[in-house]
Coordinates of N, CA, C and O in Angstrom, one line a residue:
R1 N 16.5 -6.4 -0.8 CA 16.3 -6.6 -2.2 C 14.9 -6.1 -2.6 O 13.9 -6.7 -2.2
P2 N 14.8 -5.0 -3.4 CA 13.5 -4.5 -3.8 C 12.8 -5.5 -4.7 O 13.4 -6.3 -5.4
G3 N 11.5 -5.3 -4.8 CA 10.8 -6.2 -5.7 C 9.5 -5.5 -6.1 O 9.1 -4.4 -5.7
F4 N 8.8 -6.1 -7.1 CA 7.5 -5.7 -7.5 C 6.7 -6.9 -7.8 O 7.2 -7.9 -8.4
T5 N 5.4 -6.8 -7.5 CA 4.5 -7.9 -7.7 C 3.2 -7.5 -8.1 O 2.7 -6.4 -7.6
W6 N 2.5 -8.2 -8.9 CA 1.1 -8.1 -9.2 C 1.0 -8.3 -10.7 O 1.0 -9.4 -11.2
N7 N 0.8 -7.3 -11.5 CA 0.8 -7.5 -13.0 C 1.5 -6.3 -13.6 O 1.8 -5.3 -13.0
P8 N 1.9 -6.4 -14.9 CA 2.7 -5.4 -15.5 C 2.0 -4.0 -15.6 O 2.6 -3.0 -15.7
Q9 N 0.7 -4.0 -15.7 CA 0.0 -2.7 -15.8 C -0.1 -1.9 -14.5 O 0.1 -0.8 -14.4
R10 N -0.5 -2.6 -13.4 CA -0.7 -2.0 -12.1 C 0.0 -2.9 -11.1 O -0.6 -3.9 -10.7
F11 N 1.1 -2.5 -10.6 CA 1.9 -3.4 -9.7 C 2.1 -2.7 -8.4 O 1.8 -1.5 -8.2
V12 N 2.6 -3.4 -7.4 CA 3.1 -2.9 -6.2 C 4.6 -3.0 -6.1 O 5.1 -4.1 -6.2
A13 N 5.3 -1.9 -6.1 CA 6.8 -1.9 -5.9 C 7.0 -1.8 -4.4 O 6.4 -1.1 -3.7
W14 N 8.0 -2.6 -4.0 CA 8.3 -2.6 -2.5 C 9.8 -2.8 -2.2 O 10.5 -3.3 -3.1
V15 N 10.1 -2.4 -1.0 CA 11.5 -2.6 -0.5 C 11.4 -2.8 1.0 O 10.6 -2.2 1.7
R16 N 12.4 -3.6 1.6 CA 12.5 -3.7 3.0 C 13.8 -2.9 3.4 O 14.8 -3.1 2.8
L17 N 13.6 -2.0 4.4 CA 14.7 -1.1 4.8 C 14.9 -1.3 6.3 O 13.9 -1.3 7.1
Q18 N 16.2 -1.3 6.7 CA 16.4 -1.4 8.2 C 17.1 -0.2 8.7 O 18.1 0.2 8.1
D19 N 16.6 0.4 9.8 CA 17.2 1.5 10.4 C 18.4 1.0 11.2 O 18.2 0.1 12.1
R20 N 19.6 1.4 10.9 CA 20.8 0.8 11.5 C 20.9 1.2 13.0 O 21.5 0.4 13.8
S21 N 20.3 2.3 13.4 CA 20.5 2.7 14.8 C 19.5 2.0 15.7 O 19.8 1.7 16.9
T22 N 18.3 1.7 15.2 CA 17.3 1.0 16.0 C 17.1 -0.5 15.7 O 16.5 -1.2 16.5
G23 N 17.5 -0.9 14.5 CA 17.2 -2.2 14.0 C 15.8 -2.5 13.5 O 15.5 -3.5 13.0
K24 N 15.0 -1.4 13.6 CA 13.6 -1.6 13.1 C 13.6 -1.8 11.5 O 14.4 -1.2 10.9
V25 N 12.7 -2.6 11.1 CA 12.6 -2.9 9.6 C 11.3 -2.3 9.1 O 10.2 -2.5 9.7
F26 N 11.4 -1.5 8.0 CA 10.3 -0.9 7.4 C 10.1 -1.5 6.0 O 11.0 -1.6 5.2
F27 N 8.8 -2.0 5.8 CA 8.4 -2.5 4.5 C 7.7 -1.4 3.8 O 6.6 -1.0 4.3
V28 N 8.3 -0.8 2.8 CA 7.8 0.3 2.1 C 7.3 -0.1 0.7 O 8.0 -0.7 0.0
A29 N 6.0 0.2 0.5 CA 5.4 -0.2 -0.8 C 4.7 1.0 -1.5 O 4.2 1.9 -0.8
N30 N 4.7 0.9 -2.8 CA 4.1 2.0 -3.6 C 3.2 1.4 -4.7 O 3.5 0.3 -5.2
H31 N 2.1 2.1 -5.0 CA 1.2 1.6 -6.0 C 0.6 2.8 -6.8 O 0.3 3.8 -6.2
H32 N 0.5 2.6 -8.1 CA -0.2 3.6 -8.9 C -1.5 3.0 -9.4 O -1.4 2.0 -10.2
G33 N -2.6 3.4 -8.8 CA -3.9 2.8 -9.0 C -4.5 2.9 -10.4 O -4.1 3.8 -11.2
P34 N -5.4 2.1 -10.7 CA -6.1 2.1 -12.1 C -7.1 3.3 -12.2 O -7.6 3.8 -11.2
L35 N -7.3 3.6 -13.5 CA -8.3 4.6 -13.8 C -9.6 3.9 -14.3 O -9.6 2.8 -14.7
D36 N -10.7 4.5 -14.2 CA -11.1 5.8 -13.9 C -11.0 6.0 -12.3 O -11.1 5.0 -11.6
I37 N -11.0 7.2 -11.9 CA -10.9 7.5 -10.4 C -12.1 6.8 -9.7 O -13.2 6.8 -10.2
N38 N -11.7 6.2 -8.6 CA -12.7 5.5 -7.7 C -13.4 4.3 -8.3 O -14.4 3.8 -7.7
T39 N -12.9 3.7 -9.4 CA -13.6 2.6 -10.0 C -12.8 1.3 -9.7 O -13.4 0.2 -9.8
G40 N -11.5 1.3 -9.4 CA -10.7 0.1 -9.3 C -10.4 -0.5 -10.7 O -10.0 -1.6 -10.8
G41 N -10.7 0.3 -11.7 CA -10.4 -0.2 -13.1 C -11.2 -1.5 -13.4 O -12.3 -1.7 -13.0
R42 N -10.6 -2.3 -14.2 CA -11.3 -3.5 -14.7 C -11.7 -4.5 -13.6 O -12.7 -5.3 -13.7
T43 N -10.9 -4.6 -12.6 CA -11.1 -5.6 -11.5 C -12.0 -5.1 -10.4 O -12.5 -5.9 -9.6
G44 N -12.2 -3.8 -10.2 CA -13.0 -3.2 -9.2 C -12.2 -2.8 -8.0 O -11.1 -3.4 -7.7
S45 N -12.7 -1.9 -7.2 CA -12.1 -1.4 -6.0 C -11.7 -2.4 -4.9 O -10.6 -2.4 -4.4
G46 N -12.6 -3.3 -4.7 CA -12.4 -4.4 -3.7 C -11.2 -5.2 -4.1 O -10.3 -5.6 -3.2
A47 N -11.1 -5.6 -5.3 CA -10.0 -6.4 -5.8 C -8.7 -5.7 -5.7 O -7.6 -6.3 -5.4
V48 N -8.7 -4.4 -6.0 CA -7.5 -3.6 -5.9 C -6.9 -3.6 -4.5 O -5.8 -3.9 -4.3
A49 N -7.8 -3.4 -3.5 CA -7.4 -3.4 -2.1 C -6.9 -4.8 -1.7 O -5.9 -4.9 -1.0
T50 N -7.6 -5.8 -2.1 CA -7.2 -7.2 -1.8 C -5.8 -7.5 -2.4 O -5.0 -8.1 -1.7
N51 N -5.6 -7.1 -3.6 CA -4.3 -7.4 -4.3 C -3.2 -6.7 -3.6 O -2.1 -7.2 -3.4
I52 N -3.4 -5.4 -3.3 CA -2.4 -4.6 -2.6 C -2.0 -5.3 -1.3 O -0.8 -5.6 -1.0
D53 N -3.0 -5.6 -0.5 CA -2.8 -6.3 0.8 C -2.1 -7.6 0.7 O -1.2 -8.0 1.4
N54 N -2.5 -8.4 -0.3 CA -1.9 -9.7 -0.6 C -0.4 -9.6 -0.9 O 0.4 -10.4 -0.4
V55 N -0.1 -8.7 -1.8 CA 1.3 -8.5 -2.1 C 2.1 -8.1 -0.9 O 3.2 -8.7 -0.6
I56 N 1.6 -7.2 -0.1 CA 2.3 -6.8 1.1 C 2.5 -7.9 2.1 O 3.6 -8.2 2.6
N57 N 1.4 -8.6 2.3 CA 1.4 -9.8 3.3 C 2.3 -10.9 2.8 O 3.0 -11.5 3.7
R58 N 2.4 -11.1 1.5 CA 3.3 -12.2 1.0 C 4.8 -11.9 1.1 O 5.6 -12.7 1.2
N59 N 5.1 -10.6 1.1 CA 6.5 -10.2 1.1 C 7.1 -9.6 2.3 O 8.3 -9.6 2.5
K60 N 6.2 -9.0 3.2 CA 6.7 -8.5 4.5 C 7.1 -9.6 5.4 O 6.6 -10.8 5.2
R61 N 7.8 -9.3 6.4 CA 8.2 -10.3 7.4 C 7.6 -9.9 8.7 O 7.3 -8.8 9.0
S62 N 7.4 -10.9 9.6 CA 6.9 -10.6 10.9 C 7.7 -9.5 11.6 O 9.0 -9.6 11.6
G63 N 7.1 -8.5 12.2 CA 7.7 -7.4 12.8 C 8.0 -6.2 12.0 O 8.4 -5.2 12.5
D64 N 7.9 -6.4 10.6 CA 8.1 -5.2 9.7 C 7.0 -4.2 10.0 O 5.8 -4.5 10.2
I65 N 7.4 -2.9 9.9 CA 6.5 -1.8 10.0 C 6.2 -1.4 8.5 O 7.1 -1.2 7.7
V66 N 4.9 -1.4 8.2 CA 4.5 -1.2 6.8 C 4.1 0.2 6.6 O 3.3 0.8 7.3
I67 N 4.7 0.8 5.5 CA 4.4 2.1 5.0 C 4.0 1.9 3.6 O 4.8 1.4 2.8
F68 N 2.8 2.3 3.2 CA 2.2 2.2 1.9 C 1.8 3.5 1.4 O 1.1 4.2 2.1
G69 N 2.0 3.8 0.1 CA 1.6 5.0 -0.4 C 1.6 5.0 -1.9 O 2.0 4.1 -2.6
G70 N 1.1 6.1 -2.5 CA 1.1 6.3 -3.9 C -0.1 7.1 -4.5 O -0.9 7.6 -3.7
D71 N -0.1 7.1 -5.8 CA -1.2 7.7 -6.5 C -2.2 6.6 -6.7 O -2.2 5.9 -7.7
I72 N -3.1 6.4 -5.7 CA -4.0 5.2 -5.7 C -5.2 5.4 -6.7 O -5.8 4.5 -7.0
N73 N -5.4 6.6 -7.1 CA -6.5 6.9 -8.0 C -7.9 6.6 -7.4 O -8.8 6.1 -8.0
A74 N -7.9 6.8 -6.0 CA -9.1 6.6 -5.2 C -9.1 7.6 -4.1 O -8.1 7.8 -3.4
D75 N -10.2 8.3 -4.0 CA -10.2 9.4 -2.9 C -10.5 8.8 -1.6 O -10.7 7.6 -1.4
R76 N -10.4 9.6 -0.6 CA -10.5 9.2 0.8 C -11.7 8.4 1.1 O -11.7 7.4 1.9
G77 N -12.9 8.7 0.6 CA -14.1 8.0 0.8 C -14.4 6.8 -0.1 O -15.4 6.1 0.0
S78 N -13.4 6.4 -0.9 CA -13.7 5.4 -1.9 C -13.7 4.0 -1.3 O -13.2 3.8 -0.2
Q79 N -14.2 3.1 -2.0 CA -14.2 1.7 -1.6 C -12.8 1.1 -1.4 O -12.6 0.3 -0.5
T80 N -11.9 1.5 -2.3 CA -10.5 1.0 -2.2 C -9.9 1.5 -0.9 O -9.4 0.6 -0.1
I81 N -10.0 2.7 -0.5 CA -9.4 3.2 0.7 C -10.1 2.6 1.9 O -9.5 2.2 2.9
R82 N -11.5 2.6 1.9 CA -12.2 2.0 3.0 C -11.9 0.5 3.2 O -11.7 0.0 4.3
S83 N -11.7 -0.2 2.1 CA -11.3 -1.6 2.2 C -9.9 -1.8 2.8 O -9.7 -2.7 3.6
L84 N -9.0 -0.9 2.4 CA -7.6 -1.0 3.0 C -7.7 -0.7 4.5 O -7.1 -1.4 5.3
E85 N -8.5 0.3 4.9 CA -8.7 0.6 6.3 C -9.3 -0.5 7.1 O -8.9 -0.8 8.2
S86 N -10.2 -1.3 6.4 CA -10.8 -2.4 7.1 C -9.8 -3.5 7.3 O -10.0 -4.4 8.1
R87 N -8.7 -3.5 6.6 CA -7.6 -4.5 6.7 C -6.5 -4.1 7.6 O -5.5 -4.7 7.7
G88 N -6.7 -2.9 8.3 CA -5.8 -2.5 9.3 C -4.8 -1.4 8.8 O -4.0 -0.9 9.6
Y89 N -5.0 -0.8 7.6 CA -4.2 0.3 7.2 C -4.8 1.6 7.8 O -6.0 1.7 7.8
R90 N -3.9 2.4 8.2 CA -4.3 3.7 8.7 C -3.8 4.8 7.8 O -2.6 4.9 7.5
R91 N -4.7 5.6 7.3 CA -4.3 6.8 6.4 C -3.7 7.8 7.3 O -4.2 8.4 8.2
R92 N -2.4 8.2 6.9 CA -1.7 9.2 7.6 C -1.6 10.5 6.9 O -1.5 11.6 7.6
A93 N -1.7 10.5 5.6 CA -1.7 11.8 4.8 C -2.3 11.5 3.5 O -2.3 10.4 3.0
G94 N -2.7 12.6 2.9 CA -3.2 12.4 1.5 C -3.7 13.7 0.9 O -4.0 14.7 1.6
D95 N -3.8 13.7 -0.4 CA -4.4 14.8 -1.1 C -5.1 14.3 -2.3 O -4.5 13.7 -3.2
W96 N -6.4 14.3 -2.3 CA -7.3 13.8 -3.3 C -7.1 12.3 -3.5 O -7.7 11.5 -2.7
V97 N -6.3 11.9 -4.5 CA -6.2 10.4 -4.8 C -4.8 9.9 -4.4 O -4.5 8.7 -4.6
D98 N -4.0 10.7 -3.8 CA -2.6 10.4 -3.3 C -2.7 10.1 -1.8 O -3.2 11.0 -1.1
H99 N -2.1 9.0 -1.4 CA -2.3 8.6 0.1 C -1.0 8.0 0.6 O -0.2 7.4 -0.1
I100 N -0.8 8.2 1.9 CA 0.2 7.5 2.7 C -0.5 6.8 3.8 O -1.2 7.4 4.5
M101 N -0.2 5.5 3.9 CA -0.9 4.7 5.0 C 0.2 3.9 5.7 O 1.2 3.6 5.1
T102 N -0.2 3.5 6.9 CA 0.7 2.6 7.7 C -0.1 1.4 8.2 O -1.3 1.5 8.3
K103 N 0.7 0.4 8.5 CA 0.1 -0.8 9.1 C 1.2 -1.5 9.9 O 2.3 -1.6 9.5
D104 N 0.9 -2.0 11.1 CA 1.8 -2.8 11.9 C 2.9 -2.0 12.5 O 3.7 -1.5 11.8
G105 N 2.9 -1.9 13.8 CA 4.1 -1.4 14.5 C 4.3 0.0 14.7 O 5.2 0.4 15.4
L106 N 3.4 0.9 14.2 CA 3.5 2.3 14.5 C 2.4 2.7 15.5 O 1.3 2.2 15.3
N107 N 2.7 3.5 16.5 CA 1.7 4.0 17.4 C 0.8 5.0 16.7 O 1.0 5.4 15.6
S108 N -0.2 5.4 17.4 CA -1.3 6.2 16.8 C -0.9 7.7 16.7 O -1.6 8.5 16.1
S109 N 0.3 8.1 17.2 CA 0.7 9.5 17.1 C 1.3 9.8 15.7 O 1.7 9.0 15.0

């Protein structure tokens, strides 16, 4: 059952998906970040990263492989991205302010 959590202006949309052949469960989340770029909006970059991580941690289950992405409105060197990386997210792909990150259960390749 998909869901979304946070606030009406900037939320995290998420869904849990199970691969029928392997049984692995993927928790996939998306976020469209606040403007101005690299500011974290009214709450600040640290709060944005904390809120994203909190939503994911409250809704994923033990053993889920987390895939997180979206138009974060924060570039690779921003406090938002650095803060997510410090929480265990690994940036897999990106272009300026759009990113795909993973956490839990994926190897480094």
